[in-house]
Short mmCIF file of C-alpha atoms in Angstrom, two decimals:
data_model
loop_
_atom_site.label_atom_id
_atom_site.label_comp_id
_atom_site.label_asym_id
_atom_site.label_seq_id
_atom_site.Cartn_x
_atom_site.Cartn_y
_atom_site.Cartn_z
CA MET A 1 -77.69 -62.10 74.80
CA SER A 2 -78.81 -62.14 78.41
CA ASN A 3 -75.55 -60.88 79.93
CA THR A 4 -76.66 -57.24 80.23
CA PHE A 5 -75.83 -56.65 83.89
CA SER A 6 -72.60 -54.77 83.09
CA ILE A 7 -74.30 -52.37 80.66
CA PRO A 8 -75.11 -49.06 82.39
CA VAL A 9 -78.32 -47.08 82.10
CA LEU A 10 -77.78 -43.78 80.32
CA ARG A 11 -79.74 -40.68 81.29
CA GLY A 12 -79.58 -37.84 78.82
CA ARG A 13 -81.13 -34.50 78.04
CA GLY A 14 -84.89 -34.00 77.94
CA ALA A 15 -85.70 -36.89 80.32
CA THR A 16 -84.34 -39.40 77.77
CA VAL A 17 -83.20 -42.78 79.14
CA LEU A 18 -81.43 -45.60 77.29
CA GLY A 19 -80.82 -48.90 79.01
CA PRO A 20 -80.63 -52.66 78.54
CA GLU A 21 -83.23 -55.36 78.94
CA PRO A 22 -82.76 -59.14 78.58
CA ASP A 23 -83.32 -59.23 74.81
CA GLY A 24 -82.41 -55.73 73.71
CA LEU A 25 -82.44 -52.04 74.55
CA VAL A 26 -85.12 -49.70 75.81
CA LEU A 27 -85.15 -46.05 74.83
CA GLU A 28 -87.57 -43.90 76.81
CA ARG A 29 -88.43 -40.44 75.55
CA PRO A 30 -91.20 -38.07 76.63
CA GLY A 31 -94.36 -39.55 75.19
CA GLU A 32 -93.03 -42.89 73.99
CA LYS A 33 -90.98 -45.96 74.83
CA LEU A 34 -89.00 -47.86 72.19
CA ALA A 35 -88.11 -51.54 72.56
CA ILE A 36 -85.09 -52.28 70.34
CA PRO A 37 -84.19 -55.99 70.09
CA PHE A 38 -80.51 -56.86 69.78
CA ARG A 39 -81.05 -58.46 66.37
CA ALA A 40 -82.18 -55.06 65.09
CA VAL A 41 -78.97 -53.31 66.18
CA ALA A 42 -76.01 -53.06 63.81
CA ARG A 43 -73.69 -51.25 66.22
CA VAL A 44 -73.59 -48.61 68.93
CA ARG A 45 -71.33 -45.57 68.69
CA ALA A 46 -70.10 -43.50 71.65
CA GLU A 47 -69.12 -39.96 70.74
CA ALA A 48 -68.10 -37.75 73.68
CA ARG A 49 -71.34 -37.33 75.68
CA SER A 50 -73.69 -38.89 73.13
CA VAL A 51 -74.56 -42.43 72.09
CA THR A 52 -76.01 -43.45 68.72
CA VAL A 53 -77.77 -46.77 68.19
CA GLU A 54 -77.53 -47.67 64.50
CA LEU A 55 -80.04 -50.26 63.29
CA ARG A 56 -79.49 -52.94 60.69
CA ALA A 57 -80.77 -52.19 57.21
CA PRO A 58 -81.00 -54.18 53.97
CA ALA A 59 -78.26 -53.54 51.44
CA GLY A 60 -78.70 -50.30 49.56
CA THR A 61 -80.92 -48.64 52.17
CA THR A 62 -80.14 -46.02 54.78
CA PRO A 63 -80.10 -47.39 58.33
CA SER A 64 -82.24 -45.81 61.03
CA ARG A 65 -80.53 -44.29 64.06
CA HIS A 66 -81.58 -43.41 67.59
CA ARG A 67 -79.47 -40.94 69.55
CA ILE A 68 -79.25 -39.88 73.17
CA GLU A 69 -77.22 -36.82 74.19
CA GLY A 70 -75.96 -35.31 77.42
CA VAL A 71 -74.89 -38.60 79.03
CA SER A 72 -71.74 -39.34 81.02
CA ALA A 73 -68.80 -39.71 78.63
CA ALA A 74 -67.36 -42.62 80.63
CA ALA A 75 -70.73 -44.39 80.82
CA ALA A 76 -71.22 -43.89 77.07
CA VAL A 77 -68.04 -45.82 76.29
CA VAL A 78 -68.93 -48.65 78.68
CA PHE A 79 -72.46 -48.81 77.24
CA ALA A 80 -71.27 -48.96 73.61
CA ASP A 81 -68.61 -51.58 74.32
CA GLY A 82 -71.03 -53.70 76.34
CA VAL A 83 -73.77 -53.70 73.71
CA ASN A 84 -71.42 -54.24 70.77
CA ALA A 85 -69.94 -57.28 72.53
CA LEU A 86 -73.40 -58.87 72.65
CA LEU A 87 -74.23 -58.31 68.99
CA SER A 88 -73.93 -61.21 66.58
CA ASP A 89 -73.16 -61.04 62.87
CA PRO A 90 -76.37 -60.98 60.82
CA VAL A 91 -77.07 -64.10 58.78
CA GLU A 92 -79.45 -62.23 56.50
CA ASP A 93 -80.49 -58.70 55.61
CA VAL A 94 -82.60 -57.42 58.48
CA ASP A 95 -84.67 -54.25 58.54
CA GLY A 96 -83.99 -53.21 62.11
CA GLY A 97 -86.48 -50.34 61.98
CA ALA A 98 -89.33 -52.81 61.43
CA LEU A 99 -88.33 -54.73 64.57
CA VAL A 100 -88.48 -51.70 66.87
CA VAL A 101 -91.73 -51.53 68.85
CA VAL A 102 -92.98 -48.12 69.94
CA ARG A 103 -95.25 -47.95 72.97
CA THR A 104 -96.99 -44.61 73.21
CA VAL A 105 -97.32 -43.33 76.77
CA THR A 106 -99.01 -40.05 75.90
CA THR A 107 -102.76 -39.74 76.11
CA THR A 108 -104.68 -40.05 72.86
CA ALA A 109 -107.43 -37.66 71.85
CA LEU A 110 -110.01 -40.21 72.97
CA GLN A 111 -108.36 -40.62 76.37
CA ARG A 112 -108.22 -36.84 76.79
CA TYR A 113 -111.91 -36.65 75.91
CA ARG A 114 -112.85 -39.21 78.57
CA ARG A 115 -110.71 -37.47 81.18
CA ARG A 116 -112.27 -34.12 80.34
CA LEU A 117 -115.74 -35.69 80.42
CA GLY A 118 -115.08 -37.01 83.92
CA GLN A 119 -114.02 -33.54 85.04
CA VAL A 120 -117.16 -32.02 83.51
CA MET A 121 -119.40 -34.56 85.24
CA LEU A 122 -117.76 -33.86 88.60
CA GLY A 123 -118.33 -30.15 88.02
CA TYR A 124 -121.94 -30.86 87.13
CA LEU A 125 -122.51 -32.82 90.35
CA GLY A 126 -120.94 -29.95 92.28
CA GLY A 127 -123.38 -27.60 90.58
CA VAL A 128 -126.30 -29.85 91.54
CA LEU A 129 -125.18 -29.79 95.17
CA ALA A 130 -124.86 -26.00 95.08
CA LEU A 131 -128.34 -25.70 93.58
CA ALA A 132 -129.81 -27.94 96.29
CA VAL A 133 -128.21 -25.82 99.02
CA THR A 134 -129.52 -22.66 97.34
CA VAL A 135 -133.04 -24.09 97.23
CA ALA A 136 -132.85 -25.06 100.91
CA PHE A 137 -131.85 -21.54 102.03
CA VAL A 138 -133.56 -19.34 99.47
CA GLY A 139 -136.66 -21.37 98.64
CA HIS A 140 -140.13 -20.68 99.95
CA GLU A 141 -140.77 -22.06 103.41
CA ARG A 142 -143.51 -24.39 102.11
CA THR A 143 -141.42 -25.99 99.37
CA ALA A 144 -137.77 -25.44 100.31
CA MET A 145 -137.20 -28.74 102.09
CA ALA A 146 -138.98 -30.80 99.43
CA GLY A 147 -137.02 -29.01 96.73
CA ALA A 148 -133.73 -29.59 98.57
CA VAL A 149 -134.48 -33.34 98.45
CA PHE A 150 -135.88 -33.75 94.95
CA VAL A 151 -133.52 -31.38 93.12
CA PRO A 152 -130.32 -33.38 93.87
CA THR A 153 -132.21 -36.65 93.40
CA PHE A 154 -133.24 -35.82 89.84
CA GLY A 155 -129.90 -34.16 89.21
CA VAL A 156 -127.98 -37.33 90.07
CA LEU A 157 -130.45 -39.51 88.15
CA ALA A 158 -129.94 -37.31 85.08
CA ALA A 159 -126.15 -37.61 85.35
CA LEU A 160 -126.11 -41.37 84.73
CA PRO A 161 -127.79 -41.47 81.28
CA LEU A 162 -125.97 -38.29 80.29
CA TRP A 163 -122.60 -39.85 81.13
CA ILE A 164 -123.47 -43.12 79.34
CA GLY A 165 -124.57 -41.23 76.26
CA LEU A 166 -121.51 -38.97 76.08
CA VAL A 167 -119.14 -41.90 76.67
CA SER A 168 -120.77 -43.66 73.69
CA VAL A 169 -121.02 -40.67 71.37
CA GLY A 170 -117.38 -39.57 71.83
CA PRO A 171 -115.73 -42.81 70.56
CA TRP A 172 -118.28 -43.06 67.73
CA PHE A 173 -117.46 -39.54 66.56
CA LYS A 174 -113.69 -40.15 66.83
CA GLU A 175 -113.91 -43.47 65.00
CA THR A 176 -116.02 -41.92 62.23
CA LEU A 177 -113.45 -39.15 61.81
CA LEU A 178 -110.50 -41.56 61.61
CA ARG A 179 -112.37 -43.90 59.25
CA ARG A 180 -112.76 -41.02 56.80
CA ARG A 181 -109.51 -39.09 57.26
CA GLY A 182 -107.13 -41.56 58.89
CA VAL A 183 -105.36 -44.75 57.85
CA THR A 184 -106.86 -48.17 58.58
CA VAL A 185 -104.54 -51.16 59.10
CA VAL A 186 -104.70 -54.61 60.68
CA ALA A 187 -103.17 -55.02 64.15
CA THR A 188 -101.99 -58.43 65.33
CA PRO A 189 -101.54 -59.69 68.91
CA ALA A 190 -98.40 -58.39 70.63
CA ASP A 191 -96.36 -60.07 73.33
CA ASP A 192 -98.24 -58.56 76.28
CA PRO A 193 -101.84 -59.64 77.03
CA MET A 194 -104.60 -57.48 75.54
CA THR A 195 -102.21 -55.57 73.30
CA PHE A 196 -102.01 -55.46 69.53
CA ARG A 197 -99.19 -54.33 67.25
CA TYR A 198 -99.63 -52.25 64.09
CA THR A 199 -97.19 -50.58 61.73
CA ASP A 200 -97.69 -46.96 60.72
CA GLY A 201 -96.91 -45.39 57.36
CA GLY A 202 -93.35 -44.62 58.44
CA GLY A 203 -92.62 -48.29 59.14
CA VAL A 204 -92.71 -47.84 62.93
CA SER A 205 -94.24 -50.72 64.88
CA ARG A 206 -96.65 -49.44 67.53
CA VAL A 207 -98.77 -51.05 70.24
CA VAL A 208 -102.39 -50.36 71.18
CA SER A 209 -104.28 -51.81 74.16
CA HIS A 210 -107.55 -53.61 73.50
CA PRO A 211 -109.44 -56.18 75.62
CA GLY A 212 -110.32 -59.51 74.14
CA GLY A 213 -108.52 -62.43 72.56
CA ALA A 214 -109.21 -61.76 68.88
CA GLY A 215 -106.69 -63.02 66.36
CA SER A 216 -106.45 -59.55 64.85
CA VAL A 217 -108.26 -56.22 64.94
CA GLN A 218 -108.56 -53.28 62.60
CA VAL A 219 -107.24 -49.96 63.85
CA ALA A 220 -107.38 -46.47 62.38
CA TYR A 221 -104.76 -43.86 63.19
CA ASP A 222 -104.23 -40.19 62.47
CA LEU A 223 -101.64 -39.76 59.71
CA ARG A 224 -100.29 -36.62 61.42
CA ASP A 225 -99.97 -38.46 64.77
CA PRO A 226 -99.80 -42.27 64.33
CA SER A 227 -100.02 -42.73 68.11
CA ASP A 228 -103.56 -41.31 68.05
CA VAL A 229 -105.33 -44.57 67.28
CA VAL A 230 -108.69 -46.25 67.82
CA VAL A 231 -109.69 -49.90 67.49
CA LEU A 232 -112.55 -50.12 65.01
CA GLN A 233 -115.73 -51.50 66.55
CA ASP A 234 -117.89 -54.25 65.17
CA GLY A 235 -121.27 -53.46 63.65
CA SER A 236 -123.40 -54.18 66.73
CA THR A 237 -121.28 -52.05 69.08
CA ARG A 238 -121.19 -49.23 66.57
CA LEU A 239 -124.98 -49.43 66.14
CA PHE A 240 -125.36 -49.10 69.93
CA ASP A 241 -123.23 -45.98 69.97
CA ILE A 242 -125.08 -44.43 67.03
CA THR A 243 -128.60 -45.08 68.31
CA LEU A 244 -128.61 -45.39 72.08
CA GLY A 245 -125.83 -42.88 72.68
CA PRO A 246 -127.82 -39.83 71.52
CA PHE A 247 -130.93 -41.26 73.20
CA PHE A 248 -129.21 -41.39 76.59
CA VAL A 249 -127.87 -37.85 76.06
CA LEU A 250 -131.42 -36.67 75.37
CA VAL A 251 -132.74 -38.43 78.49
CA GLY A 252 -130.03 -36.83 80.59
CA LEU A 253 -130.74 -33.36 79.23
CA CYS A 254 -134.45 -33.80 79.90
CA GLY A 255 -133.61 -34.82 83.47
CA ILE A 256 -131.51 -31.67 83.91
CA ALA A 257 -134.34 -29.53 82.54
CA PHE A 258 -136.81 -31.14 84.95
CA MET A 259 -134.42 -30.63 87.88
CA THR A 260 -134.12 -26.95 86.99
CA TYR A 261 -137.91 -26.69 86.78
CA LEU A 262 -138.31 -28.23 90.26
CA ALA A 263 -135.73 -25.80 91.67
CA ARG A 264 -137.68 -22.87 90.21
CA LEU A 265 -140.92 -24.13 91.76
CA ALA A 266 -139.29 -24.60 95.14
CA ILE A 267 -137.82 -21.08 95.14
CA LEU A 268 -141.11 -19.49 94.10
CA GLY A 269 -143.14 -21.55 96.58
CA GLN A 270 -145.20 -23.24 93.90
CA THR A 271 -146.19 -26.90 93.83
CA PHE A 272 -145.81 -29.28 90.94
CA SER A 273 -149.06 -29.83 89.06
#
């Protein structure tokens, strides 16, 4: 099964790539990567400029297929012959679809939220800097310099609790949504460290990253997009997000309000009292 050096890598339409690895095949498509072990493969067909990987299936069921198109016709034949030569006769009925592991490489809704939050916080810090410069040039001569120092100081201090609060509230909200509307299953440790494998409603095995060495974790995924998944938190972590998250958001907003108040005083030439 390890003699895969003579099997070519196929590159097809839509940035699709199919190639060998020591124990099977890897099919990369935009947004996901499929690991197909050899024991899951029934046969590979080469048809002109396309290759179809047909998976094993129990008797009486329809086998799953994965297809790549737009490849070299010559390479397709070499690929099919090379893989078929490595396949062994099954000793039992095997559901090949259940053996395929899908690794999602697209960003989940939670990852997009954190990325967007980072962009918002950078924009906020840029706004604080612009406000400090405005105070320094437009503020009253008696208070401009003091305002130019204290405005960015309180602005940066307000950013920290605001960021902590929003980072906590976002996952809590997403988890609450998926607990109510999504599907909850148990994920077990996968081959790679800090990864867990779960099977969605379509029978596709997927992988989610999660730190820690737990024997298993509960995950909830969106039925419309099984790759959009969150690892359910324990009670203490969830309690922190529910209680301290909004508290930190409130502290941050109060800090922003106080920074704005100081900027107003500095521009008008008034002192804090």
